[in-house]
Short mmCIF file of C-alpha atoms in Angstrom, two decimals:
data_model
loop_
_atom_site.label_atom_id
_atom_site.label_comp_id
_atom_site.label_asym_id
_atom_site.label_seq_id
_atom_site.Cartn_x
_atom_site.Cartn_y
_atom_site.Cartn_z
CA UNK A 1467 36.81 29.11 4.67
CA UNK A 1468 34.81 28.05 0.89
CA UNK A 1469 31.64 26.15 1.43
CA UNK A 1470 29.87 24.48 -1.04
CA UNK A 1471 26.73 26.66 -2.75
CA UNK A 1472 24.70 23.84 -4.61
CA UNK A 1473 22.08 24.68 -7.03
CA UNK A 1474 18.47 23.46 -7.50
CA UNK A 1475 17.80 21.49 -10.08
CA UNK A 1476 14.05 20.75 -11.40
CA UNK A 1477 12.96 17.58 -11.59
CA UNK A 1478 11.06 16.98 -15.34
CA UNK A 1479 10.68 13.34 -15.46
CA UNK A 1480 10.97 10.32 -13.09
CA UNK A 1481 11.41 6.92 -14.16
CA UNK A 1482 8.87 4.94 -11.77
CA UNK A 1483 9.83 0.90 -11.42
CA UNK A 1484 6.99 -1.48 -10.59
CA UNK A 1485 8.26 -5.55 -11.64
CA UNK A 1486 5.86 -7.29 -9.97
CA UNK A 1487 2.90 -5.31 -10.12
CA UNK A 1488 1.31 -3.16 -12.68
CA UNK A 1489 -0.83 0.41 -11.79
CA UNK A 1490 -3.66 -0.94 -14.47
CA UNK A 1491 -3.88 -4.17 -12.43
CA UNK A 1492 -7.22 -3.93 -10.07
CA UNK A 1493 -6.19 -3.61 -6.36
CA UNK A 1494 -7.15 -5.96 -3.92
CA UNK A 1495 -6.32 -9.22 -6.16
CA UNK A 1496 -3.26 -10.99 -7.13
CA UNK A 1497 -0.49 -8.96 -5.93
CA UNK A 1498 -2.29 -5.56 -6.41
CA UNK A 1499 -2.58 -3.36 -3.34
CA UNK A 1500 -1.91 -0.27 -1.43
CA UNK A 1501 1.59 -0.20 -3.38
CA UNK A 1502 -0.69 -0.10 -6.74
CA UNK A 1503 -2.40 3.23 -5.34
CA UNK A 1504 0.36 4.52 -4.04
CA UNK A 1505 2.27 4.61 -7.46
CA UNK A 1506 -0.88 5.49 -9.65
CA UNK A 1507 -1.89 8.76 -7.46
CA UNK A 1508 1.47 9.95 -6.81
CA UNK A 1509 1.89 9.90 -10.48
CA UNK A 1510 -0.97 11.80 -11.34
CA UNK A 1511 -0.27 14.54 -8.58
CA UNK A 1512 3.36 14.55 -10.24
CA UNK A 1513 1.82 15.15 -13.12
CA UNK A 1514 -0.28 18.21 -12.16
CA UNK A 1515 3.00 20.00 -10.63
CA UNK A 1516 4.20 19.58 -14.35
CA UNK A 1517 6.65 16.69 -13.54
CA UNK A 1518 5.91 12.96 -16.01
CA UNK A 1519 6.50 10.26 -14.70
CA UNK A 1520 7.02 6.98 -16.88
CA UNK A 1521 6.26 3.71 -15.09
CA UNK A 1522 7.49 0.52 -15.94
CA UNK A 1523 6.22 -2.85 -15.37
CA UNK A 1524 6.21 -6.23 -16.65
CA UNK A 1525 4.31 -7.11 -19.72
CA UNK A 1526 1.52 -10.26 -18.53
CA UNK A 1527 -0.55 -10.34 -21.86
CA UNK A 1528 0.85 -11.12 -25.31
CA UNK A 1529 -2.08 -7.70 -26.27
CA UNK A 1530 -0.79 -5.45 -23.77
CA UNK A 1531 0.37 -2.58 -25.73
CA UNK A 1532 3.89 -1.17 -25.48
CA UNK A 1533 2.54 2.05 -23.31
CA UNK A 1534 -0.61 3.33 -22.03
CA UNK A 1535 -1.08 6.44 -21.11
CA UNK A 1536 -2.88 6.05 -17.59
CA UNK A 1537 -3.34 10.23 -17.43
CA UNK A 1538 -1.98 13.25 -19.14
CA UNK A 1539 1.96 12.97 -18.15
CA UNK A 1540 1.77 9.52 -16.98
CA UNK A 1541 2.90 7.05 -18.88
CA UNK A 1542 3.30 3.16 -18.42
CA UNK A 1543 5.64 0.81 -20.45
CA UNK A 1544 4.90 -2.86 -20.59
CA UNK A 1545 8.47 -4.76 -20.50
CA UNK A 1546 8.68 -8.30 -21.83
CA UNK A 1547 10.60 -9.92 -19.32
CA UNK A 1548 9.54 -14.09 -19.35
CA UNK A 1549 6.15 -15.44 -19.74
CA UNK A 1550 2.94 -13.97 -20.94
CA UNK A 1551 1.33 -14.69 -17.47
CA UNK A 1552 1.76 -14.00 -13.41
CA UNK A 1553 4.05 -14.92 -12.05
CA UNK A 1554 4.82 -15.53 -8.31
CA UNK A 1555 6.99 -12.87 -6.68
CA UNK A 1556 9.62 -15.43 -6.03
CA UNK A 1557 9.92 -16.22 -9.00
CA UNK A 1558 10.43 -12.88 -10.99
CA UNK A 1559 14.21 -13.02 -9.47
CA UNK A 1560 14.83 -14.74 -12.20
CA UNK A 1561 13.35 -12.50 -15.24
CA UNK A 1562 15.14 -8.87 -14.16
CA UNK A 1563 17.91 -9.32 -16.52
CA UNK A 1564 15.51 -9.13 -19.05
CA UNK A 1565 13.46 -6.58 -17.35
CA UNK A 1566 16.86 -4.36 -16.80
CA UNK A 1567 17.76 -4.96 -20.96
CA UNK A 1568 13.79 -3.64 -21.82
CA UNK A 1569 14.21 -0.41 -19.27
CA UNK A 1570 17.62 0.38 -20.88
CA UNK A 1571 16.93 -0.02 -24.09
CA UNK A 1572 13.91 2.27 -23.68
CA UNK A 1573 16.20 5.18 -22.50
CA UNK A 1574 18.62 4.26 -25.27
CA UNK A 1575 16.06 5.52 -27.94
CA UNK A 1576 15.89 8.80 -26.79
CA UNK A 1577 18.53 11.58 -26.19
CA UNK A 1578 20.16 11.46 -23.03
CA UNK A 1579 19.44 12.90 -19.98
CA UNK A 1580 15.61 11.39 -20.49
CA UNK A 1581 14.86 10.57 -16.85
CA UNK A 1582 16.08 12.89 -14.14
CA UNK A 1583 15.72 10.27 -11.38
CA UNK A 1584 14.65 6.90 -10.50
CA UNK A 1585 11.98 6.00 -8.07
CA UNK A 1586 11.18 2.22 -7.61
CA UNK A 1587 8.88 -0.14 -5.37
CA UNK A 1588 9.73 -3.12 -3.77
CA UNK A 1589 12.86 -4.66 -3.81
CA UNK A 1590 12.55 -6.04 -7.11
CA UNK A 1591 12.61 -3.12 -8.58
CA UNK A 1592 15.04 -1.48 -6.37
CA UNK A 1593 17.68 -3.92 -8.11
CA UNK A 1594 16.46 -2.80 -11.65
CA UNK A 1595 16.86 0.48 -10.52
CA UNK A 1596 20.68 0.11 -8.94
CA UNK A 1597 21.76 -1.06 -12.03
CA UNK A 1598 19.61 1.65 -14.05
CA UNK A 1599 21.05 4.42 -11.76
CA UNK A 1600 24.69 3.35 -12.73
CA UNK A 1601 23.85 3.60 -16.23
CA UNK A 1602 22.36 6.89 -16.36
CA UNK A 1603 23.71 8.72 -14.09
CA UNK A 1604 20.65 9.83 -12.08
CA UNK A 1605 19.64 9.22 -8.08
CA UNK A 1606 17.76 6.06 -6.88
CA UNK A 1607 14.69 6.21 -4.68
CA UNK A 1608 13.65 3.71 -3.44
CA UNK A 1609 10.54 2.75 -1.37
CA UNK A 1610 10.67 -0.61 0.26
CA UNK A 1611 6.47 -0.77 0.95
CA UNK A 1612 7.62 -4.14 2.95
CA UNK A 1613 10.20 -5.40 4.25
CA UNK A 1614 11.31 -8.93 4.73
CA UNK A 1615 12.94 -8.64 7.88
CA UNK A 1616 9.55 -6.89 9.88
CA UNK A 1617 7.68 -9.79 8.25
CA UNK A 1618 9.42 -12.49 9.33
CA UNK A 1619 9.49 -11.20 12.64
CA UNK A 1620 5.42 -10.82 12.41
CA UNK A 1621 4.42 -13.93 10.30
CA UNK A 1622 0.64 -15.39 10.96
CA UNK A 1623 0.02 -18.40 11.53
CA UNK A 1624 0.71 -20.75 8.20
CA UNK A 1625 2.42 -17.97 6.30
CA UNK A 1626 5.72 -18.74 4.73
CA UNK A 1627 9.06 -16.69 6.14
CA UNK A 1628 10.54 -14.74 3.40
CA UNK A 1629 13.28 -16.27 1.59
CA UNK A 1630 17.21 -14.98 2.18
CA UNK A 1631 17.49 -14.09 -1.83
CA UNK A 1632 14.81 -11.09 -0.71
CA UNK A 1633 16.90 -10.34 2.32
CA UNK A 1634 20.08 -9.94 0.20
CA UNK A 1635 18.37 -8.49 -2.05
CA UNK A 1636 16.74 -5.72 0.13
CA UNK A 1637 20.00 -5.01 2.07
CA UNK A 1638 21.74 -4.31 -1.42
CA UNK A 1639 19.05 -2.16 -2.62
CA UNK A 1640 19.53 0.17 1.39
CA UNK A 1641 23.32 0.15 -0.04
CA UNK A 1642 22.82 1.83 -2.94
CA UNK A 1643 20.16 4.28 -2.84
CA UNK A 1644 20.26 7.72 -2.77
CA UNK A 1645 17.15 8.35 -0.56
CA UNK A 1646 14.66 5.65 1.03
CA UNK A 1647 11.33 6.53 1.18
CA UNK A 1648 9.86 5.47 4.65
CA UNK A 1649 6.12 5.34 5.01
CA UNK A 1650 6.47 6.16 8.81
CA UNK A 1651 8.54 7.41 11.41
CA UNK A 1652 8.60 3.71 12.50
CA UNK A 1653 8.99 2.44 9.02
CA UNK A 1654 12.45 4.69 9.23
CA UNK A 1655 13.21 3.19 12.18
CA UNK A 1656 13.27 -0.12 11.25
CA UNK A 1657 15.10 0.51 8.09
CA UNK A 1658 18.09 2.34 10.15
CA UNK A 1659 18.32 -0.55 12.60
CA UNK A 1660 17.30 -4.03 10.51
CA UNK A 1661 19.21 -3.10 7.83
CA UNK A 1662 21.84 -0.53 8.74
CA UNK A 1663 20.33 2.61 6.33
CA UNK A 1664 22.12 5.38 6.97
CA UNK A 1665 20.03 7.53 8.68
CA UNK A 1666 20.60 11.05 6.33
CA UNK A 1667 19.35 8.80 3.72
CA UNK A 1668 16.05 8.15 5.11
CA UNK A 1669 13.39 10.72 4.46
CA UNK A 1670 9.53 9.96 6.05
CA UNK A 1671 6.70 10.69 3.50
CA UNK A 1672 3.54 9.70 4.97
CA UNK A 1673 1.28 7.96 1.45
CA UNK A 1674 -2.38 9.78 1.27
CA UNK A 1675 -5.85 9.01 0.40
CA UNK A 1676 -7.82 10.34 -2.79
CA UNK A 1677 -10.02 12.79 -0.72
CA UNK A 1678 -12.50 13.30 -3.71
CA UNK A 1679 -13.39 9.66 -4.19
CA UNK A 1680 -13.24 8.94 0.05
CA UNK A 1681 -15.40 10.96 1.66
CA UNK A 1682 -18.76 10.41 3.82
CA UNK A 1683 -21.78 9.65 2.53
CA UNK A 1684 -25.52 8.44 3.62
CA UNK A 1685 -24.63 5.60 5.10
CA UNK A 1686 -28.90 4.15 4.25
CA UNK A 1687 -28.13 4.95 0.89
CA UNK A 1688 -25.02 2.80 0.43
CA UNK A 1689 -26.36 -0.12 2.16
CA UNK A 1690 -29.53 0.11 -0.39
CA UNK A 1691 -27.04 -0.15 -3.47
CA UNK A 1692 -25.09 -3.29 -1.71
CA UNK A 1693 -28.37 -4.64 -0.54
CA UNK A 1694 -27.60 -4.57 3.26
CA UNK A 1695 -30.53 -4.47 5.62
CA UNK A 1696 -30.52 -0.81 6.74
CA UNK A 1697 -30.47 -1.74 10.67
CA UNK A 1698 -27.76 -4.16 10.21
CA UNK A 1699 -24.02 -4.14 12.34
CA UNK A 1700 -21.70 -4.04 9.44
CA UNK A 1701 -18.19 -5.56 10.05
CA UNK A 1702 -15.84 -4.40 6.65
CA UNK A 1703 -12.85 -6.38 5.43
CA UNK A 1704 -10.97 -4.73 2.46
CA UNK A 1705 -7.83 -6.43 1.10
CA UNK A 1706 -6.36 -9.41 -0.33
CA UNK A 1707 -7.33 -12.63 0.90
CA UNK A 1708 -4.01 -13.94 2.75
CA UNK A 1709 -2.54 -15.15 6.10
CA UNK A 1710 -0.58 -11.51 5.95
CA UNK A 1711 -3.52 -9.69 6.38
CA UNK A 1712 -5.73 -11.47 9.17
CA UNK A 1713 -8.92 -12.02 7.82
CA UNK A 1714 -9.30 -15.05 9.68
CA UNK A 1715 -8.87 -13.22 12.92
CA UNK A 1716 -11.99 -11.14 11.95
CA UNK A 1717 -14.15 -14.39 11.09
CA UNK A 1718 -13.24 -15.85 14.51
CA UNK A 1719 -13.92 -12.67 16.60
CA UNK A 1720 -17.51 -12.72 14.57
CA UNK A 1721 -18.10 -16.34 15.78
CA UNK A 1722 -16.96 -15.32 19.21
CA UNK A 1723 -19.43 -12.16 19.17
CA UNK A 1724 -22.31 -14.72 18.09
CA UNK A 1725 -21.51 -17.21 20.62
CA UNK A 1726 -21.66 -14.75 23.40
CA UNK A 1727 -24.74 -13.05 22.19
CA UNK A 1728 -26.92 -15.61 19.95
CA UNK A 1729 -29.31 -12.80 18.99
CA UNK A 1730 -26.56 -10.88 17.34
CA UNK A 1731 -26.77 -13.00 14.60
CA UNK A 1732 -30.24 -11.99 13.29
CA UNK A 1733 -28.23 -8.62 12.60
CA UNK A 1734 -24.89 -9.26 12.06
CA UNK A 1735 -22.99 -8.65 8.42
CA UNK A 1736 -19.68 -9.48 8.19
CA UNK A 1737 -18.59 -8.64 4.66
CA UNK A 1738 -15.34 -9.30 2.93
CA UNK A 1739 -14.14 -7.16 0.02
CA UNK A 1740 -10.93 -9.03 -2.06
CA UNK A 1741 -9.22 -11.63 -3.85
CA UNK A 1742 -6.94 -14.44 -3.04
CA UNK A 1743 -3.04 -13.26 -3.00
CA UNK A 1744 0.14 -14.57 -2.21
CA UNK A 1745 0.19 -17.56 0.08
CA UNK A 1746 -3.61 -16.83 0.20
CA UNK A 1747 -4.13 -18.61 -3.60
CA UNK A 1748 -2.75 -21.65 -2.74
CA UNK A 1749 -6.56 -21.70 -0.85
CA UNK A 1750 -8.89 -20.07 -2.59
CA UNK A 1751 -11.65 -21.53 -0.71
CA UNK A 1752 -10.11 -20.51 3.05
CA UNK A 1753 -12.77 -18.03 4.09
CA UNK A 1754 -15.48 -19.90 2.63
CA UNK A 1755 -14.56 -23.27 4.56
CA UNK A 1756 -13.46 -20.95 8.10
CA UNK A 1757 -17.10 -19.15 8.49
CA UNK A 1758 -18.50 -22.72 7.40
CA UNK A 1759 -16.41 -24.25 10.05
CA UNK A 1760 -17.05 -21.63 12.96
CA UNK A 1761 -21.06 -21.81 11.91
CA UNK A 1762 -20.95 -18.14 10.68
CA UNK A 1763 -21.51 -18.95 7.06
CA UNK A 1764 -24.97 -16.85 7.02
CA UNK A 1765 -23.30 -13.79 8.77
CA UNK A 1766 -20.40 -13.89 6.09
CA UNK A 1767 -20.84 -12.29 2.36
CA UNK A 1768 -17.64 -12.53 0.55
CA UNK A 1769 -17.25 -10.07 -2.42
CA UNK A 1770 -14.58 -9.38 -5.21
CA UNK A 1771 -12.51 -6.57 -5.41
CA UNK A 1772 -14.03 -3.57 -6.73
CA UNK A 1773 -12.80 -0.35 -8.38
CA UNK A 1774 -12.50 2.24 -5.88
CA UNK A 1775 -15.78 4.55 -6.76
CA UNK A 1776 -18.18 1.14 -5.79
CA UNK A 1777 -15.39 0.95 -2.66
CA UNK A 1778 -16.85 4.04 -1.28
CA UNK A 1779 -19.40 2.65 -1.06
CA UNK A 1780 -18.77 -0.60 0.51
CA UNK A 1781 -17.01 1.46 3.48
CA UNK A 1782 -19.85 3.89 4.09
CA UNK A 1783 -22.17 1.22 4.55
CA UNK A 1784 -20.70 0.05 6.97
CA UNK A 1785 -20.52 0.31 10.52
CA UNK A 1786 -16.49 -0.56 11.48
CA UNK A 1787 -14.00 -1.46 9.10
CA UNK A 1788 -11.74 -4.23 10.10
CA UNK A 1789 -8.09 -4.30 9.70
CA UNK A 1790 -6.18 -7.07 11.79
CA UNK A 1791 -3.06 -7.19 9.18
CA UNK A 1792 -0.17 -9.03 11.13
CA UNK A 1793 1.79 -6.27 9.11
CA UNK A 1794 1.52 -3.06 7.32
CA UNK A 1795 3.82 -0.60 6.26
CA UNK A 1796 0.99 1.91 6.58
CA UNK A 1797 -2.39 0.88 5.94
CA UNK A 1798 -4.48 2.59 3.53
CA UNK A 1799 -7.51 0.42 3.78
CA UNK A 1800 -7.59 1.82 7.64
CA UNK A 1801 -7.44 5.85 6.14
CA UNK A 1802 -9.75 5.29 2.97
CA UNK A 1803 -12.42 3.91 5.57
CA UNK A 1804 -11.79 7.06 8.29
CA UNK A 1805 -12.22 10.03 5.01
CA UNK A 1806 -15.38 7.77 4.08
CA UNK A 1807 -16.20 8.72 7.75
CA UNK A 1808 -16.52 5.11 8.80
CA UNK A 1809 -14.23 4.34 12.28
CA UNK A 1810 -11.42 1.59 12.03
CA UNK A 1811 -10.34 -1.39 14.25
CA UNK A 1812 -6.96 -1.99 13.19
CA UNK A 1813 -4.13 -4.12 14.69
CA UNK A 1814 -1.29 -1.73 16.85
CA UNK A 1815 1.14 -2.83 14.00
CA UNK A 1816 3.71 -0.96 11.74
CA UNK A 1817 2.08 2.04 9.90
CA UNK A 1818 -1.50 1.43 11.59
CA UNK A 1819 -0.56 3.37 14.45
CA UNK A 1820 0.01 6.32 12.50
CA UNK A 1821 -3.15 5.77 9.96
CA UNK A 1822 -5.25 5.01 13.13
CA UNK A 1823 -5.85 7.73 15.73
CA UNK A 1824 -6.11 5.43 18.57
CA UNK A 1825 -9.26 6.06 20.85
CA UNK A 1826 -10.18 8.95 18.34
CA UNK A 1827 -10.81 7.98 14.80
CA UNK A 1828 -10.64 3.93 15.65
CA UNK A 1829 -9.27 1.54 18.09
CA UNK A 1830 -6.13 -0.73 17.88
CA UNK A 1831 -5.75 -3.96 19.44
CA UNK A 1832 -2.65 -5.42 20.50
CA UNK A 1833 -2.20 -9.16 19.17
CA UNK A 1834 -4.66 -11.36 17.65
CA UNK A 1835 -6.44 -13.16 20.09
CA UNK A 1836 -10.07 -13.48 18.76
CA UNK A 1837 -11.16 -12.23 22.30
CA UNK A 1838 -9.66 -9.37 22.26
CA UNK A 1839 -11.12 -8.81 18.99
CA UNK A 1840 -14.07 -9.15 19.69
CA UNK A 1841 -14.26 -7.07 23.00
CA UNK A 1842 -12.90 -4.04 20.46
CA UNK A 1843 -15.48 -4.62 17.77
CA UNK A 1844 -18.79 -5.27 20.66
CA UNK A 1845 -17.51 -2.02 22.57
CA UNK A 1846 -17.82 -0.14 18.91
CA UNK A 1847 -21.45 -1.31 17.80
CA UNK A 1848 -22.77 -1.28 20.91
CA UNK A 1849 -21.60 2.25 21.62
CA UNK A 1850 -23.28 4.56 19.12
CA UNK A 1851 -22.27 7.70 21.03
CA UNK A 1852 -18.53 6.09 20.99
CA UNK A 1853 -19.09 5.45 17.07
CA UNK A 1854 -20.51 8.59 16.25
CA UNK A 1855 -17.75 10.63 17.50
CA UNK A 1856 -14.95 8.53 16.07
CA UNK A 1857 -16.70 8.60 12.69
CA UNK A 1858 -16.46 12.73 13.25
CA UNK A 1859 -13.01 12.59 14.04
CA UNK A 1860 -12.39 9.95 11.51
CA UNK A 1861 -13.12 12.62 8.78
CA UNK A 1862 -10.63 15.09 10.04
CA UNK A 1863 -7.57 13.05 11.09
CA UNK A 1864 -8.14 11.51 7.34
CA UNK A 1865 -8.09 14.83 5.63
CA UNK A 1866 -4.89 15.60 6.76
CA UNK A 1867 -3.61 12.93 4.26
CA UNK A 1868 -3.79 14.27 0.43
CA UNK A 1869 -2.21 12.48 -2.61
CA UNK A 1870 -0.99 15.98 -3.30
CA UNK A 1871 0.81 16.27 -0.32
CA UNK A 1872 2.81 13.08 -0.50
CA UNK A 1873 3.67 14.08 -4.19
CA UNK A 1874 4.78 17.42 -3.03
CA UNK A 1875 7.61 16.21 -0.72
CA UNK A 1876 8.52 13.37 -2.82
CA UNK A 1877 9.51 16.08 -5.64
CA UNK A 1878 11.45 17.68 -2.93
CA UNK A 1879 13.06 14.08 -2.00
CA UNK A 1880 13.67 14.12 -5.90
CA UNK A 1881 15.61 17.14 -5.72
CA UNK A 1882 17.36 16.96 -2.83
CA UNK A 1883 19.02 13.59 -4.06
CA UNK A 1884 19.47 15.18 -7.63
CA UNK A 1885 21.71 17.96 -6.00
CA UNK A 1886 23.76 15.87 -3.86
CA UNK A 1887 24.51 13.57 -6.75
CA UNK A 1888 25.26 16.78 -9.38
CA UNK A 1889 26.69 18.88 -6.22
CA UNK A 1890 30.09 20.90 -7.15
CA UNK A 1891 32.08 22.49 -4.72
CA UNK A 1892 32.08 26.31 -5.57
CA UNK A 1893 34.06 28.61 -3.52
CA UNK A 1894 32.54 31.61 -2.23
CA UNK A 1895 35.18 34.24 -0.80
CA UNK A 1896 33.81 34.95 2.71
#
């Protein structure tokens, strides 16, 4: 009988797609977040296995130059596509014709055969990229980082469902790709059964966490630089200021804590690390007027986002980091806080169960009753033996997620898609 004897083929150069979001944007405002790191340090650990990577998002400054090179072999391309401003995610539908014309008429200018895949982010870009792939020839890989469906079956209270165009939208981009990157085994799961992806064309890469910037520190120290009172209970939020992420559920669980133990207060911190995003800009003011509703407003120090060195920081001072998302496709808040050696109290949704070692390296708490919130986070300051030990273990089940890992088996994802799509049948005399 032949078989078929396909050859490897190296993967040079990846076209990354990012519409809505650009890797210089600071995460933890606007629409920057996890996805932002995730695209920025898997390029840069491309780039050390000697594989570029060219990323392109949409131009939001009239100054921004055509490229900027954000590291030796990683490049990103500004793409006028509508106004010089933000715009809202649902309202970029709209500007990917022009955002498709930019990207092709980029590859135009060179010889062909520039990019030897595609990898994009969110489904935006996952319909730039179908109509990229046709053109050139080359795989698409796409990673979905959320998915309508899981989040309208998790929305929090006052959040907006998301709209059918971004259902559509998603199920064409599962149609065509060539591999979909799942964050998590349950991430793959969800994928196969929401939205029918075959299930040879889902591959699970687990995302990392920059070990050299996350790591443990004196905890005294840190505190000093943020000017937190050394014998303080810490409470960390980190993320953008939205419905989607819970950070409501954390203020009420505080003014729970206090009203069950008044003298908490005269050491209590609960500190809040982000900017207003999505749904969350339509009230900037939200957290401010919550703690000033619940009485907590002296308890509560709300902070911008910060570049990830000064993050460090923020998450070894403190005690617990808090992360009571109503969805996450993984959570890298919850691992940058465990390689910082600080334990996490996450919600037992999506990727948090695999970021969060429950019992181990943090707790997880089913639902978002303020109670039960509160229970978790009282059982985790009040316990320093219970703390101590998770922040040990926190370190360890961290370190098992490197950047370099991730980038690793995507460049075998690359190539695995690359030789199905290029495969010839070859007969081999037996």
């Amino acid at each position: 009988m032949p078989r078929l004897a396909v050859g490897r083929r190296r993967v040079n150069r990846v076209a990354t797609i990012s519409v809505h979001t650009s890797p210089l944007d600071q995460p933890g405002t606007g629409d920057a977040g996890g996805m932002n790191v995730y695209i920025v340090e898997v390029a840069k650990r491309l780039a050390e296995m000697g594989i570029e990577t060219e990323i392109f998002t949409r131009r939001t400054a009239r100054d921004l130059p055509p490229t900027v090179e954000l590291a030796p072999g990683v490049l990103v391309r500004h793409v006028t596509a509508g106004p010089y401003e933000e715009l809202d995610k649902e309202d970029l539908s709209g500007q990917l014709c022009a955002f498709v014309s930019g990207v092709l008429r980029t590859e135009a200018a060179f010889e062909p055969g520039r990019y030897d895949v595609i990898h994009s982010h969110y489904w935006l870009s996952g319909q730039v990229g179908w109509l990229a792939k046709e053109r050139w020839g080359v795989p698409l890989v796409h990673t979905m980082h959320t998915m309508a469906k899981v989040k309208n079956l998790l929305l929090a209270e006052g959040d907006r469902p998301e709209p059918t165009v971004r259902v559509l939208g998603e199920e064409q981009v599962v149609q065509v790709a060539d591999r979909l990157v799942a964050n998590t085994a349950a991430e793959a799961g969800e994928l196969i059964e929401l939205y029918g992806a075959p299930e040879e064309r889902v591959t699970v890469v687990n995302p990392g966490v920059n070990l050299t910037t996350f790591r443990p520190g004196p905890k005294d120290a840190a505190r000093a630089r943020l000017g937190l009172p050394p014998g303080a209970h810490v409470l960390l939020f980190v993320g953008r200021i939205q419905p989607l992420k819970g950070p409501d559920t954390l203020l009420r669980a505080a003014a729970r804590m206090l009203e069950e133990d008044p003298d908490l207060r005269r050491r209590l911190v609960v500190a809040c690390v982000g900017g207003p995003s999505g749904n969350g800009r339509a009230r900037p003011s939200h957290l401010v007027d919550l703690a000033a509703e619940l009485g907590i407003s002296d308890v509560v120090r709300l902070e911008p986002p910060v570049p990830h060195d000064e993050l460090a920081g923020w998450y070894r001072a403190a005690d617990v980091t808090v992360v009571p998302s109503h969805n996450e496709s993984f959570g890298l808040v919850a691992l940058e806080s465990q390689a910082c050696g600080t334990p996490v109290c996450a919600a037992a949704v999506g990727g948090l169960r695999t970021a969060v070692r429950d019992g181990v390296s943090g707790l997880l708490v089913e639902g978002h009753d303020p109670r039960d919130w509160a229970r978790a986070l009282r059982r985790l300051l009040d316990d320093h033996g219970l703390r101590a030990a998770m922040s040990r273990a926190a370190g360890e089940h961290a370190a098992a997620f490197g950047w370099s890992a991730t980038a690793a088996r995507l460049a075998e994802v690359y190539t695995g898609a690359m030789a199905e799509l290029h495969r010839t049948p070859v007969v081999v005399n037996l």
